[in-house]
Amino acid sequence: MFKQVISACCFVAITSLNSDARPYRIDRASECNITMPCDFSYQSQVSNQRTELRHSLRTQRLEQLAAPDTSISIRIVGGRPAGCPFSFCGCGAALRVFGRIVPELNLAANWLRFPRTSPAPGMVAARRGHVFVLEQHVAGDVWMAYDANSGGHATRIHARSLRGYTVVNPRGTVL
């Protein structure tokens, strides 16, 4: 009985302690307070700036992987093609490879049904969530790619790493 009372007292003492769980950092404007609350619309602007910075840093890294005397150009070749859904990487890749929209291939994961192959022009790099068409080898695992919905709802031809992607042959029989 005495052990149960001591255990219960310890349990109450431990669970009643304040926990100082705080976020790692607080994103709050310094001018926000009780009398002047903020609407936090600046957070979306900060998020967009961070995304653009990450994209430009990734592009710079890919350019450094290419031969030093070769300049890699990034071309925006369009936006969302007519008839394609809001997430249009699979639809754009189908237009590039087959010349028409193939509704089953609008979902990027469905490209993984094609047979695996080694990287070559005209092949497709796919993973769940994104797909792009290989155009020209740059260096190592970096390829110039036709990349529909590559960010900002734009279609670009730019250098992409194949890391994390499976290369498939879209002209092979579907598994």
PDB file of N, CA and C in Angstrom, residues 51-101:
ATOM      1  N   THR A  51      11.847  29.426 -51.839  1.00  0.00           N
ATOM      2  CA  THR A  51      11.722  28.452 -52.929  1.00  0.00           C
ATOM      3  C   THR A  51      12.525  28.906 -54.130  1.00  0.00           C
ATOM      4  N   GLU A  52      12.424  30.182 -54.488  1.00  0.00           N
ATOM      5  CA  GLU A  52      13.185  30.712 -55.622  1.00  0.00           C
ATOM      6  C   GLU A  52      14.682  30.615 -55.362  1.00  0.00           C
ATOM      7  N   LEU A  53      15.103  30.886 -54.139  1.00  0.00           N
ATOM      8  CA  LEU A  53      16.515  30.804 -53.792  1.00  0.00           C
ATOM      9  C   LEU A  53      17.010  29.369 -53.912  1.00  0.00           C
ATOM     10  N   ARG A  54      16.230  28.397 -53.389  1.00  0.00           N
ATOM     11  CA  ARG A  54      16.616  26.994 -53.507  1.00  0.00           C
ATOM     12  C   ARG A  54      16.731  26.578 -54.966  1.00  0.00           C
ATOM     13  N   HIS A  55      15.780  27.022 -55.802  1.00  0.00           N
ATOM     14  CA  HIS A  55      15.806  26.663 -57.218  1.00  0.00           C
ATOM     15  C   HIS A  55      17.042  27.252 -57.896  1.00  0.00           C
ATOM     16  N   SER A  56      17.372  28.509 -57.596  1.00  0.00           N
ATOM     17  CA  SER A  56      18.538  29.124 -58.235  1.00  0.00           C
ATOM     18  C   SER A  56      19.835  28.481 -57.743  1.00  0.00           C
ATOM     19  N   LEU A  57      19.904  28.103 -56.454  1.00  0.00           N
ATOM     20  CA  LEU A  57      21.107  27.435 -55.948  1.00  0.00           C
ATOM     21  C   LEU A  57      21.275  26.064 -56.577  1.00  0.00           C
ATOM     22  N   ARG A  58      20.159  25.341 -56.756  1.00  0.00           N
ATOM     23  CA  ARG A  58      20.232  24.024 -57.392  1.00  0.00           C
ATOM     24  C   ARG A  58      20.692  24.164 -58.838  1.00  0.00           C
ATOM     25  N   THR A  59      20.193  25.170 -59.532  1.00  0.00           N
ATOM     26  CA  THR A  59      20.597  25.409 -60.916  1.00  0.00           C
ATOM     27  C   THR A  59      22.079  25.733 -60.989  1.00  0.00           C
ATOM     28  N   GLN A  60      22.575  26.541 -60.052  1.00  0.00           N
ATOM     29  CA  GLN A  60      24.001  26.869 -60.035  1.00  0.00           C
ATOM     30  C   GLN A  60      24.840  25.627 -59.805  1.00  0.00           C
ATOM     31  N   ARG A  61      24.400  24.731 -58.898  1.00  0.00           N
ATOM     32  CA  ARG A  61      25.143  23.495 -58.655  1.00  0.00           C
ATOM     33  C   ARG A  61      25.180  22.630 -59.902  1.00  0.00           C
ATOM     34  N   LEU A  62      24.060  22.536 -60.605  1.00  0.00           N
ATOM     35  CA  LEU A  62      24.023  21.738 -61.824  1.00  0.00           C
ATOM     36  C   LEU A  62      24.921  22.340 -62.899  1.00  0.00           C
ATOM     37  N   GLU A  63      24.965  23.670 -62.974  1.00  0.00           N
ATOM     38  CA  GLU A  63      25.836  24.317 -63.951  1.00  0.00           C
ATOM     39  C   GLU A  63      27.304  24.043 -63.629  1.00  0.00           C
ATOM     40  N   GLN A  64      27.637  23.975 -62.337  1.00  0.00           N
ATOM     41  CA  GLN A  64      29.009  23.698 -61.954  1.00  0.00           C
ATOM     42  C   GLN A  64      29.410  22.265 -62.289  1.00  0.00           C
ATOM     43  N   LEU A  65      28.432  21.336 -62.312  1.00  0.00           N
ATOM     44  CA  LEU A  65      28.731  19.955 -62.658  1.00  0.00           C
ATOM     45  C   LEU A  65      29.055  19.792 -64.134  1.00  0.00           C
ATOM     46  N   ALA A  66      28.529  20.689 -64.951  1.00  0.00           N
ATOM     47  CA  ALA A  66      28.783  20.601 -66.389  1.00  0.00           C
ATOM     48  C   ALA A  66      30.221  21.016 -66.679  1.00  0.00           C
ATOM     49  N   ALA A  67      30.648  20.751 -67.901  1.00  0.00           N
ATOM     50  CA  ALA A  67      32.006  21.141 -68.285  1.00  0.00           C
ATOM     51  C   ALA A  67      32.167  22.640 -68.091  1.00  0.00           C
ATOM     52  N   PRO A  68      33.324  23.087 -67.561  1.00  0.00           N
ATOM     53  CA  PRO A  68      33.501  24.494 -67.240  1.00  0.00           C
ATOM     54  C   PRO A  68      33.379  25.420 -68.454  1.00  0.00           C
ATOM     55  N   ASP A  69      33.731  24.934 -69.640  1.00  0.00           N
ATOM     56  CA  ASP A  69      33.668  25.823 -70.800  1.00  0.00           C
ATOM     57  C   ASP A  69      32.301  25.770 -71.483  1.00  0.00           C
ATOM     58  N   THR A  70      31.394  24.950 -70.971  1.00  0.00           N
ATOM     59  CA  THR A  70      30.058  24.852 -71.541  1.00  0.00           C
ATOM     60  C   THR A  70      29.090  25.649 -70.693  1.00  0.00           C
ATOM     61  N   SER A  71      28.353  26.539 -71.321  1.00  0.00           N
ATOM     62  CA  SER A  71      27.355  27.286 -70.559  1.00  0.00           C
ATOM     63  C   SER A  71      26.010  26.602 -70.753  1.00  0.00           C
ATOM     64  N   ILE A  72      25.349  26.319 -69.650  1.00  0.00           N
ATOM     65  CA  ILE A  72      24.053  25.667 -69.693  1.00  0.00           C
ATOM     66  C   ILE A  72      22.990  26.749 -69.699  1.00  0.00           C
ATOM     67  N   SER A  73      22.125  26.685 -70.682  1.00  0.00           N
ATOM     68  CA  SER A  73      21.054  27.666 -70.733  1.00  0.00           C
ATOM     69  C   SER A  73      19.783  27.030 -70.190  1.00  0.00           C
ATOM     70  N   ILE A  74      19.018  27.835 -69.519  1.00  0.00           N
ATOM     71  CA  ILE A  74      17.727  27.407 -69.023  1.00  0.00           C
ATOM     72  C   ILE A  74      16.697  28.170 -69.833  1.00  0.00           C
ATOM     73  N   ARG A  75      15.864  27.407 -70.515  1.00  0.00           N
ATOM     74  CA  ARG A  75      14.854  28.045 -71.345  1.00  0.00           C
ATOM     75  C   ARG A  75      13.473  27.672 -70.833  1.00  0.00           C
ATOM     76  N   ILE A  76      12.645  28.669 -70.648  1.00  0.00           N
ATOM     77  CA  ILE A  76      11.242  28.416 -70.365  1.00  0.00           C
ATOM     78  C   ILE A  76      10.560  28.323 -71.715  1.00  0.00           C
ATOM     79  N   VAL A  77       9.982  27.157 -72.000  1.00  0.00           N
ATOM     80  CA  VAL A  77       9.396  26.927 -73.319  1.00  0.00           C
ATOM     81  C   VAL A  77       7.877  26.975 -73.297  1.00  0.00           C
ATOM     82  N   GLY A  78       7.294  27.210 -72.163  1.00  0.00           N
ATOM     83  CA  GLY A  78       5.842  27.330 -72.103  1.00  0.00           C
ATOM     84  C   GLY A  78       5.310  27.144 -70.702  1.00  0.00           C
ATOM     85  N   GLY A  79       4.007  27.074 -70.625  1.00  0.00           N
ATOM     86  CA  GLY A  79       3.324  26.849 -69.354  1.00  0.00           C
ATOM     87  C   GLY A  79       2.596  25.532 -69.403  1.00  0.00           C
ATOM     88  N   ARG A  80       1.393  25.520 -68.854  1.00  0.00           N
ATOM     89  CA  ARG A  80       0.591  24.299 -68.860  1.00  0.00           C
ATOM     90  C   ARG A  80      -0.046  24.139 -70.231  1.00  0.00           C
ATOM     91  N   PRO A  81       0.186  23.002 -70.898  1.00  0.00           N
ATOM     92  CA  PRO A  81      -0.423  22.776 -72.209  1.00  0.00           C
ATOM     93  C   PRO A  81      -1.948  22.689 -72.113  1.00  0.00           C
ATOM     94  N   ALA A  82      -2.618  23.101 -73.176  1.00  0.00           N
ATOM     95  CA  ALA A  82      -4.080  23.035 -73.213  1.00  0.00           C
ATOM     96  C   ALA A  82      -4.536  21.587 -73.080  1.00  0.00           C
ATOM     97  N   GLY A  83      -5.506  21.360 -72.224  1.00  0.00           N
ATOM     98  CA  GLY A  83      -6.042  20.022 -72.024  1.00  0.00           C
ATOM     99  C   GLY A  83      -5.369  19.236 -70.924  1.00  0.00           C
ATOM    100  N   CYS A  84      -4.310  19.771 -70.357  1.00  0.00           N
ATOM    101  CA  CYS A  84      -3.596  19.068 -69.277  1.00  0.00           C
ATOM    102  C   CYS A  84      -4.158  19.478 -67.923  1.00  0.00           C
ATOM    103  N   PRO A  85      -4.091  18.583 -66.929  1.00  0.00           N
ATOM    104  CA  PRO A  85      -4.578  18.923 -65.587  1.00  0.00           C
ATOM    105  C   PRO A  85      -3.654  19.915 -64.887  1.00  0.00           C
ATOM    106  N   PHE A  86      -4.060  20.334 -63.693  1.00  0.00           N
ATOM    107  CA  PHE A  86      -3.303  21.326 -62.932  1.00  0.00           C
ATOM    108  C   PHE A  86      -1.872  20.844 -62.662  1.00  0.00           C
ATOM    109  N   SER A  87      -1.691  19.597 -62.250  1.00  0.00           N
ATOM    110  CA  SER A  87      -0.362  19.000 -62.112  1.00  0.00           C
ATOM    111  C   SER A  87      -0.067  18.316 -63.440  1.00  0.00           C
ATOM    112  N   PHE A  88       0.774  18.929 -64.254  1.00  0.00           N
ATOM    113  CA  PHE A  88       0.850  18.522 -65.654  1.00  0.00           C
ATOM    114  C   PHE A  88       2.180  17.943 -66.101  1.00  0.00           C
ATOM    115  N   CYS A  89       3.042  17.501 -65.201  1.00  0.00           N
ATOM    116  CA  CYS A  89       4.335  16.972 -65.643  1.00  0.00           C
ATOM    117  C   CYS A  89       4.163  15.708 -66.486  1.00  0.00           C
ATOM    118  N   GLY A  90       3.286  14.795 -66.073  1.00  0.00           N
ATOM    119  CA  GLY A  90       3.055  13.575 -66.838  1.00  0.00           C
ATOM    120  C   GLY A  90       2.402  13.854 -68.177  1.00  0.00           C
ATOM    121  N   CYS A  91       1.465  14.770 -68.191  1.00  0.00           N
ATOM    122  CA  CYS A  91       0.774  15.150 -69.421  1.00  0.00           C
ATOM    123  C   CYS A  91       1.748  15.812 -70.392  1.00  0.00           C
ATOM    124  N   GLY A  92       2.599  16.710 -69.885  1.00  0.00           N
ATOM    125  CA  GLY A  92       3.590  17.369 -70.729  1.00  0.00           C
ATOM    126  C   GLY A  92       4.611  16.400 -71.293  1.00  0.00           C
ATOM    127  N   ALA A  93       5.017  15.429 -70.483  1.00  0.00           N
ATOM    128  CA  ALA A  93       5.970  14.417 -70.964  1.00  0.00           C
ATOM    129  C   ALA A  93       5.328  13.563 -72.057  1.00  0.00           C
ATOM    130  N   ALA A  94       4.045  13.212 -71.892  1.00  0.00           N
ATOM    131  CA  ALA A  94       3.351  12.423 -72.909  1.00  0.00           C
ATOM    132  C   ALA A  94       3.253  13.203 -74.218  1.00  0.00           C
ATOM    133  N   LEU A  95       2.980  14.497 -74.130  1.00  0.00           N
ATOM    134  CA  LEU A  95       2.935  15.328 -75.337  1.00  0.00           C
ATOM    135  C   LEU A  95       4.291  15.352 -76.025  1.00  0.00           C
ATOM    136  N   ARG A  96       5.358  15.429 -75.254  1.00  0.00           N
ATOM    137  CA  ARG A  96       6.707  15.481 -75.820  1.00  0.00           C
ATOM    138  C   ARG A  96       7.087  14.147 -76.461  1.00  0.00           C
ATOM    139  N   VAL A  97       6.759  13.036 -75.804  1.00  0.00           N
ATOM    140  CA  VAL A  97       7.175  11.720 -76.281  1.00  0.00           C
ATOM    141  C   VAL A  97       6.243  11.191 -77.370  1.00  0.00           C
ATOM    142  N   PHE A  98       4.928  11.260 -77.126  1.00  0.00           N
ATOM    143  CA  PHE A  98       3.960  10.638 -78.032  1.00  0.00           C
ATOM    144  C   PHE A  98       3.254  11.632 -78.956  1.00  0.00           C
ATOM    145  N   GLY A  99       3.374  12.933 -78.658  1.00  0.00           N
ATOM    146  CA  GLY A  99       2.715  13.937 -79.483  1.00  0.00           C
ATOM    147  C   GLY A  99       1.243  14.104 -79.183  1.00  0.00           C
ATOM    148  N   ARG A 100       0.757  13.472 -78.140  1.00  0.00           N
ATOM    149  CA  ARG A 100      -0.648  13.594 -77.765  1.00  0.00           C
ATOM    150  C   ARG A 100      -0.779  13.348 -76.260  1.00  0.00           C
ATOM    151  N   ILE A 101      -1.910  13.741 -75.700  1.00  0.00           N
ATOM    152  CA  ILE A 101      -2.177  13.517 -74.284  1.00  0.00           C
ATOM    153  C   ILE A 101      -2.630  12.075 -74.093  1.00  0.00           C
TER     154      ILE A 101
END
